[in-house]
Amino acid sequence: MTQLNLVESINAALAREMARDDSVLLLGEDIGANGGVFRATNGLQARFGRARVIDTPLAEGGIAGVAVGMAAMGLRPVAEIQFTGFIYPTIDQMINHASRMRNRTRGRLSCPMVLRSPYGAGIHAPEHHSESPEALFAHMPGLRVVIPSSPARAYGLLLAAMRDPDPVVFLEPTRLYRLFKQDVEDDGESLPLDTCFLCREGRDATIVAWGAMIPEVMRAAEALESAGIDVEVIDVATIKPLDMETILRSVEKTGRCVIVHEAPRAVGVGAEIAAEIAERALYSLQAPVRRATAYDVVTPLSRLEKQYIPSLERIVDAVRGLMEGI
């Protein structure tokens, strides 16, 4: 076991898979000689060479398009988008080509690529660097969307994403990159995709969250426990496709659910989860499903970031209100 933070776990997973599979290669802006803005690819070009760790021009649509072509021809590219605010030009390639490759060719071709990007607010970045656009990609058939919440999850889930035969959008919570370290065994063992993880068992309410909200939710669970409220915490991890069975089992046990996410409230993944619960577990609910989310505004600059991101207090208040029926 080695103590790694999340960005180091990303680096370890990339190195492990590149050593195992010669078809895996990396491309993106400043990822080679510079090791990436957050150093996620630090040292990989020196180890694997410029033909497998490729510095690209500032052209996100081109990065995604080249990755689609490589993947269709049998390679396994991992494309990095420097900041999630720059990911929108890739949507054309990801939706019109990557997601449809298997369907368009009647299964003759697949598109085994990963689109990686830092994700979310909380690092005092300038504008266009702090968005949470998971719902945009999750809406599109043919794409997997994965968001890790810890170093160990990042390592195992990224390995699984690189081994998947279809395209995966892998969003890495930026403020977790160096927030804490965790024991990570660099053994090449992947974690399952399309599966929620049970972080904490409880009896009174279920909190469903993902990404950088998981550490905040776990702190809220401890605060609620001191007040006599025992909450169960579920890390969604794979946003699309959703593992609703795990969520439903928890809600059927506790009878209450709060969904927490950093993305804006309207038309978010939380609304999809709430709708599924209403359709499939309504009679298990003792109170309406609640959401604690960011606001429906452009992600603010650093002075207001803490007010934008759902805080421990907002999460606790949502659970307390659920329990008290207010």
Coordinates of C-alpha atoms in Angstrom, one line a residue:
M1 CA 0.0 0.0 0.0
T2 CA 1.1 3.5 -0.8
Q3 CA -0.4 6.8 0.5
L4 CA -1.6 8.7 -2.6
N5 CA -3.7 11.7 -3.2
L6 CA -6.3 11.7 -6.0
V7 CA -4.1 13.2 -8.7
E8 CA -1.3 10.8 -7.8
S9 CA -3.8 7.9 -8.1
I10 CA -4.7 9.1 -11.6
N11 CA -1.1 9.2 -12.5
A12 CA -0.5 5.7 -11.1
A13 CA -3.5 4.3 -13.0
L14 CA -2.4 5.8 -16.3
A15 CA 1.2 4.5 -15.8
R16 CA 0.0 1.0 -14.9
E17 CA -2.3 0.7 -17.9
M18 CA 0.2 2.1 -20.3
A19 CA 2.7 -0.4 -19.1
R20 CA 0.2 -3.2 -19.5
D21 CA -1.3 -2.3 -22.8
D22 CA 0.7 -0.8 -25.7
S23 CA -2.5 0.5 -27.3
V24 CA -3.1 3.0 -24.5
L25 CA -1.8 6.5 -25.3
L26 CA -2.4 10.0 -23.9
L27 CA -3.1 13.3 -25.6
G28 CA -3.9 16.8 -24.4
E29 CA -2.6 20.3 -23.9
D30 CA 0.7 20.5 -21.9
I31 CA 0.4 16.9 -20.7
G32 CA 3.8 15.8 -21.9
A33 CA 6.9 17.9 -21.0
N34 CA 4.9 19.9 -18.5
G35 CA 3.0 16.9 -17.0
G36 CA -0.4 18.7 -17.2
V37 CA -1.7 21.7 -15.3
F38 CA -2.4 19.6 -12.2
R39 CA 0.6 17.2 -12.9
A40 CA -1.7 14.2 -13.5
T41 CA 0.6 13.0 -16.3
N42 CA 3.9 14.0 -14.6
G43 CA 6.8 11.9 -15.8
L44 CA 4.8 9.8 -18.2
Q45 CA 6.2 11.2 -21.4
A46 CA 9.8 10.6 -20.1
R47 CA 8.8 7.0 -19.3
F48 CA 6.7 6.1 -22.4
G49 CA 7.9 8.5 -25.0
R50 CA 6.4 11.3 -27.1
A51 CA 4.6 8.9 -29.4
R52 CA 2.4 7.8 -26.5
V53 CA 2.1 11.0 -24.5
I54 CA 1.3 13.6 -27.0
D55 CA 1.2 17.4 -26.5
T56 CA -1.6 18.8 -28.6
P57 CA -2.5 22.3 -29.8
L58 CA -5.1 24.3 -27.9
A59 CA -8.0 22.7 -29.7
E60 CA -10.4 20.7 -27.6
G61 CA -12.7 19.7 -30.5
G62 CA -9.6 18.4 -32.3
I63 CA -8.3 16.5 -29.3
A64 CA -11.7 14.7 -29.0
G65 CA -11.9 14.1 -32.7
V66 CA -8.4 12.7 -33.0
A67 CA -9.2 10.4 -30.0
V68 CA -12.4 9.1 -31.7
G69 CA -10.4 8.3 -34.8
M70 CA -7.7 6.5 -32.9
A71 CA -10.2 4.5 -30.9
A72 CA -12.1 3.4 -34.0
M73 CA -8.9 2.1 -35.4
G74 CA -8.0 0.0 -32.4
L75 CA -6.1 2.2 -30.1
R76 CA -7.2 3.2 -26.6
P77 CA -6.6 6.9 -26.3
V78 CA -7.0 8.9 -23.1
A79 CA -7.7 12.5 -23.9
E80 CA -7.3 15.2 -21.3
I81 CA -9.3 18.4 -21.3
Q82 CA -7.3 20.9 -19.3
F83 CA -10.3 22.4 -17.5
T84 CA -14.0 21.4 -17.6
G85 CA -15.0 24.8 -18.7
F86 CA -13.2 24.0 -22.0
I87 CA -14.9 20.7 -22.5
Y88 CA -17.9 22.0 -24.5
P89 CA -16.2 22.0 -27.9
T90 CA -15.8 18.2 -27.4
I91 CA -19.5 17.6 -27.2
D92 CA -19.9 17.5 -31.0
Q93 CA -17.3 14.7 -31.3
M94 CA -18.5 12.8 -28.2
I95 CA -22.2 12.9 -29.0
N96 CA -22.2 12.7 -32.8
H97 CA -19.4 10.2 -33.2
A98 CA -17.9 8.6 -30.0
S99 CA -21.3 7.7 -28.5
R100 CA -22.8 6.4 -31.8
M101 CA -19.8 4.5 -33.2
R102 CA -21.1 1.0 -32.1
N103 CA -24.7 1.7 -33.3
R104 CA -23.7 3.4 -36.5
T105 CA -21.5 0.5 -37.6
R106 CA -23.9 -2.2 -36.3
G107 CA -21.3 -3.4 -33.9
R108 CA -18.4 -3.6 -36.3
L109 CA -16.5 -0.8 -34.5
S110 CA -16.4 0.5 -31.0
C111 CA -14.9 3.6 -29.5
P112 CA -12.7 2.6 -26.5
M113 CA -11.6 6.1 -25.4
V114 CA -11.6 8.1 -22.2
L115 CA -12.2 11.8 -22.0
R116 CA -10.6 13.1 -18.7
S117 CA -11.1 16.5 -17.2
P118 CA -10.8 18.3 -13.9
Y119 CA -14.2 19.1 -12.7
G120 CA -16.0 21.4 -10.2
A121 CA -15.5 24.4 -8.1
G122 CA -13.6 25.2 -4.9
I123 CA -10.0 25.9 -6.0
H124 CA -10.3 29.7 -6.6
A125 CA -10.0 29.3 -10.3
P126 CA -11.0 32.0 -12.8
E127 CA -14.1 31.9 -15.0
H128 CA -14.7 28.8 -17.2
H129 CA -12.7 26.5 -14.9
S130 CA -15.2 25.4 -12.3
E131 CA -18.3 23.9 -14.0
S132 CA -20.1 20.7 -13.2
P133 CA -21.6 19.6 -16.6
E134 CA -22.1 15.9 -15.9
A135 CA -25.8 16.0 -16.8
L136 CA -24.9 17.2 -20.4
F137 CA -23.0 14.0 -21.1
A138 CA -25.2 11.7 -19.0
H139 CA -28.2 12.7 -21.2
M140 CA -26.6 11.2 -24.3
P141 CA -27.0 7.4 -25.0
G142 CA -23.8 5.6 -25.6
L143 CA -21.6 7.5 -23.1
R144 CA -20.6 6.4 -19.7
V145 CA -20.0 9.2 -17.1
V146 CA -17.8 8.4 -14.1
I147 CA -16.9 10.7 -11.2
P148 CA -14.5 9.4 -8.5
S149 CA -14.7 10.6 -4.9
S150 CA -11.4 9.4 -3.4
P151 CA -7.9 8.3 -4.5
A152 CA -8.7 4.6 -4.3
R153 CA -11.9 5.1 -6.3
A154 CA -10.1 7.2 -8.9
Y155 CA -7.4 4.5 -9.4
G156 CA -9.8 1.6 -9.7
L157 CA -12.4 3.4 -11.8
L158 CA -9.9 4.9 -14.2
L159 CA -8.4 1.5 -14.9
A160 CA -12.0 0.2 -15.6
A161 CA -12.7 3.2 -17.8
M162 CA -9.5 2.6 -19.9
R163 CA -10.5 -1.1 -20.3
D164 CA -14.1 -0.4 -21.3
P165 CA -14.9 -1.0 -25.0
D166 CA -17.0 2.1 -25.3
P167 CA -16.4 5.8 -24.6
V168 CA -16.2 7.1 -21.0
V169 CA -16.3 10.7 -19.8
F170 CA -14.1 10.7 -16.6
L171 CA -14.6 13.8 -14.5
E172 CA -12.1 14.3 -11.7
P173 CA -13.1 16.6 -8.8
T174 CA -10.5 19.3 -8.8
R175 CA -10.7 20.2 -5.1
L176 CA -10.1 16.6 -4.1
Y177 CA -6.9 16.4 -6.2
R178 CA -4.7 17.1 -3.1
L179 CA -7.2 17.4 -0.3
F180 CA -6.3 14.1 1.4
K181 CA -4.2 10.9 0.9
Q182 CA -5.4 7.4 1.2
D183 CA -3.9 3.9 1.0
V184 CA -3.9 2.8 -2.6
E185 CA -2.5 -0.5 -3.8
D186 CA -1.0 -0.1 -7.3
D187 CA -1.9 -3.6 -8.3
G188 CA -3.8 -3.0 -11.5
E189 CA -7.1 -4.1 -10.0
S190 CA -10.0 -2.1 -11.4
L191 CA -13.3 -1.3 -9.6
P192 CA -16.7 -2.0 -11.2
L193 CA -18.3 0.6 -13.3
D194 CA -22.1 1.2 -13.3
T195 CA -22.1 0.5 -9.5
C196 CA -22.9 2.7 -6.5
F197 CA -20.7 2.3 -3.4
L198 CA -22.0 2.2 0.1
C199 CA -19.9 4.6 2.2
R200 CA -21.8 4.4 5.4
E201 CA -24.7 2.3 6.7
G202 CA -27.7 4.0 8.4
R203 CA -31.3 3.6 9.3
D204 CA -33.0 7.1 9.3
A205 CA -32.3 8.6 5.9
T206 CA -30.3 8.0 2.8
I207 CA -27.9 10.7 1.3
V208 CA -27.0 10.1 -2.3
A209 CA -24.0 12.1 -3.7
W210 CA -20.9 11.8 -5.8
G211 CA -17.5 13.4 -6.5
A212 CA -16.3 16.1 -4.2
M213 CA -19.6 16.2 -2.3
I214 CA -18.9 12.8 -0.7
P215 CA -16.3 14.1 1.9
E216 CA -18.7 16.9 2.8
V217 CA -21.6 14.4 3.1
M218 CA -19.6 12.1 5.3
R219 CA -18.8 15.1 7.6
A220 CA -22.5 15.9 7.6
A221 CA -23.3 12.3 8.6
E222 CA -21.0 12.6 11.6
A223 CA -22.7 15.9 12.7
L224 CA -26.1 14.3 12.3
E225 CA -25.1 11.3 14.3
S226 CA -24.3 13.5 17.2
A227 CA -27.9 14.7 17.0
G228 CA -29.2 11.2 17.0
I229 CA -29.9 10.9 13.2
D230 CA -28.3 7.9 11.6
V231 CA -27.8 8.4 7.8
E232 CA -26.8 6.0 5.1
V233 CA -24.4 7.5 2.5
I234 CA -24.2 6.3 -1.1
D235 CA -21.5 7.3 -3.6
V236 CA -23.1 7.1 -7.1
A237 CA -19.6 7.0 -8.8
T238 CA -21.0 6.1 -12.3
I239 CA -23.5 8.8 -13.2
K240 CA -24.5 7.1 -16.4
P241 CA -25.7 4.3 -16.4
L242 CA -27.2 4.7 -12.9
D243 CA -27.2 1.9 -10.4
M244 CA -30.7 2.6 -9.2
E245 CA -31.0 -0.8 -7.5
T246 CA -28.5 0.1 -4.8
I247 CA -30.2 3.5 -4.2
L248 CA -33.7 1.9 -4.1
R249 CA -32.6 -0.7 -1.6
S250 CA -31.3 2.0 0.7
V251 CA -34.4 4.2 0.3
E252 CA -36.7 1.3 1.0
K253 CA -34.8 0.7 4.2
T254 CA -34.6 4.3 5.5
G255 CA -37.8 5.8 4.0
R256 CA -36.1 9.1 3.3
C257 CA -33.7 10.5 0.8
V258 CA -31.6 13.6 0.3
I259 CA -29.7 14.0 -3.0
V260 CA -26.6 16.2 -2.9
H261 CA -24.7 17.5 -5.9
E262 CA -22.6 20.5 -6.9
A263 CA -24.1 21.0 -10.4
P264 CA -27.0 23.4 -10.8
R265 CA -30.3 22.2 -9.5
A266 CA -32.5 22.4 -12.6
V267 CA -32.5 19.3 -14.9
G268 CA -29.6 17.7 -13.0
V269 CA -28.8 14.1 -12.3
G270 CA -30.4 14.5 -8.9
A271 CA -33.7 15.1 -10.6
E272 CA -33.4 11.9 -12.5
I273 CA -32.6 10.0 -9.3
A274 CA -35.6 11.6 -7.5
A275 CA -37.9 10.7 -10.4
E276 CA -36.7 7.1 -10.4
I277 CA -37.4 6.9 -6.6
A278 CA -40.9 8.4 -7.1
E279 CA -41.7 5.8 -9.8
R280 CA -40.2 2.8 -8.2
A281 CA -40.2 3.3 -4.4
L282 CA -42.9 5.9 -3.7
Y283 CA -44.7 3.7 -1.1
S284 CA -41.5 3.3 0.8
L285 CA -41.1 7.0 1.4
Q286 CA -42.0 8.6 4.6
A287 CA -41.2 12.1 3.3
P288 CA -40.7 13.7 -0.1
V289 CA -37.2 13.4 -1.6
R290 CA -35.1 16.5 -1.1
R291 CA -32.1 18.0 -3.0
A292 CA -29.2 20.1 -1.7
T293 CA -27.5 21.4 -4.8
A294 CA -25.7 24.4 -6.2
Y295 CA -27.8 27.3 -7.5
D296 CA -29.0 27.8 -11.0
V297 CA -26.4 30.5 -11.7
V298 CA -23.1 30.7 -13.5
T299 CA -20.4 29.3 -11.2
P300 CA -19.2 32.3 -9.3
L301 CA -15.6 33.5 -8.8
S302 CA -13.7 32.5 -5.7
R303 CA -15.2 35.0 -3.3
L304 CA -18.6 33.3 -3.5
E305 CA -17.6 29.7 -4.2
K306 CA -18.3 28.6 -0.6
Q307 CA -21.8 30.0 -0.9
Y308 CA -22.4 28.2 -4.2
I309 CA -21.2 24.7 -3.3
P310 CA -23.6 22.8 -0.9
S311 CA -22.1 23.2 2.5
L312 CA -22.1 20.9 5.5
E313 CA -24.7 23.2 7.1
R314 CA -27.0 23.0 4.0
I315 CA -26.7 19.3 3.9
V316 CA -27.5 18.9 7.6
D317 CA -30.4 21.3 7.3
A318 CA -31.9 19.3 4.4
V319 CA -31.7 16.1 6.4
R320 CA -33.1 17.7 9.6
G321 CA -35.9 19.2 7.7
L322 CA -36.7 15.9 6.1
M323 CA -36.8 14.2 9.5
E324 CA -38.9 16.9 11.1
G325 CA -41.3 17.3 8.1
I326 CA -40.5 21.0 7.5

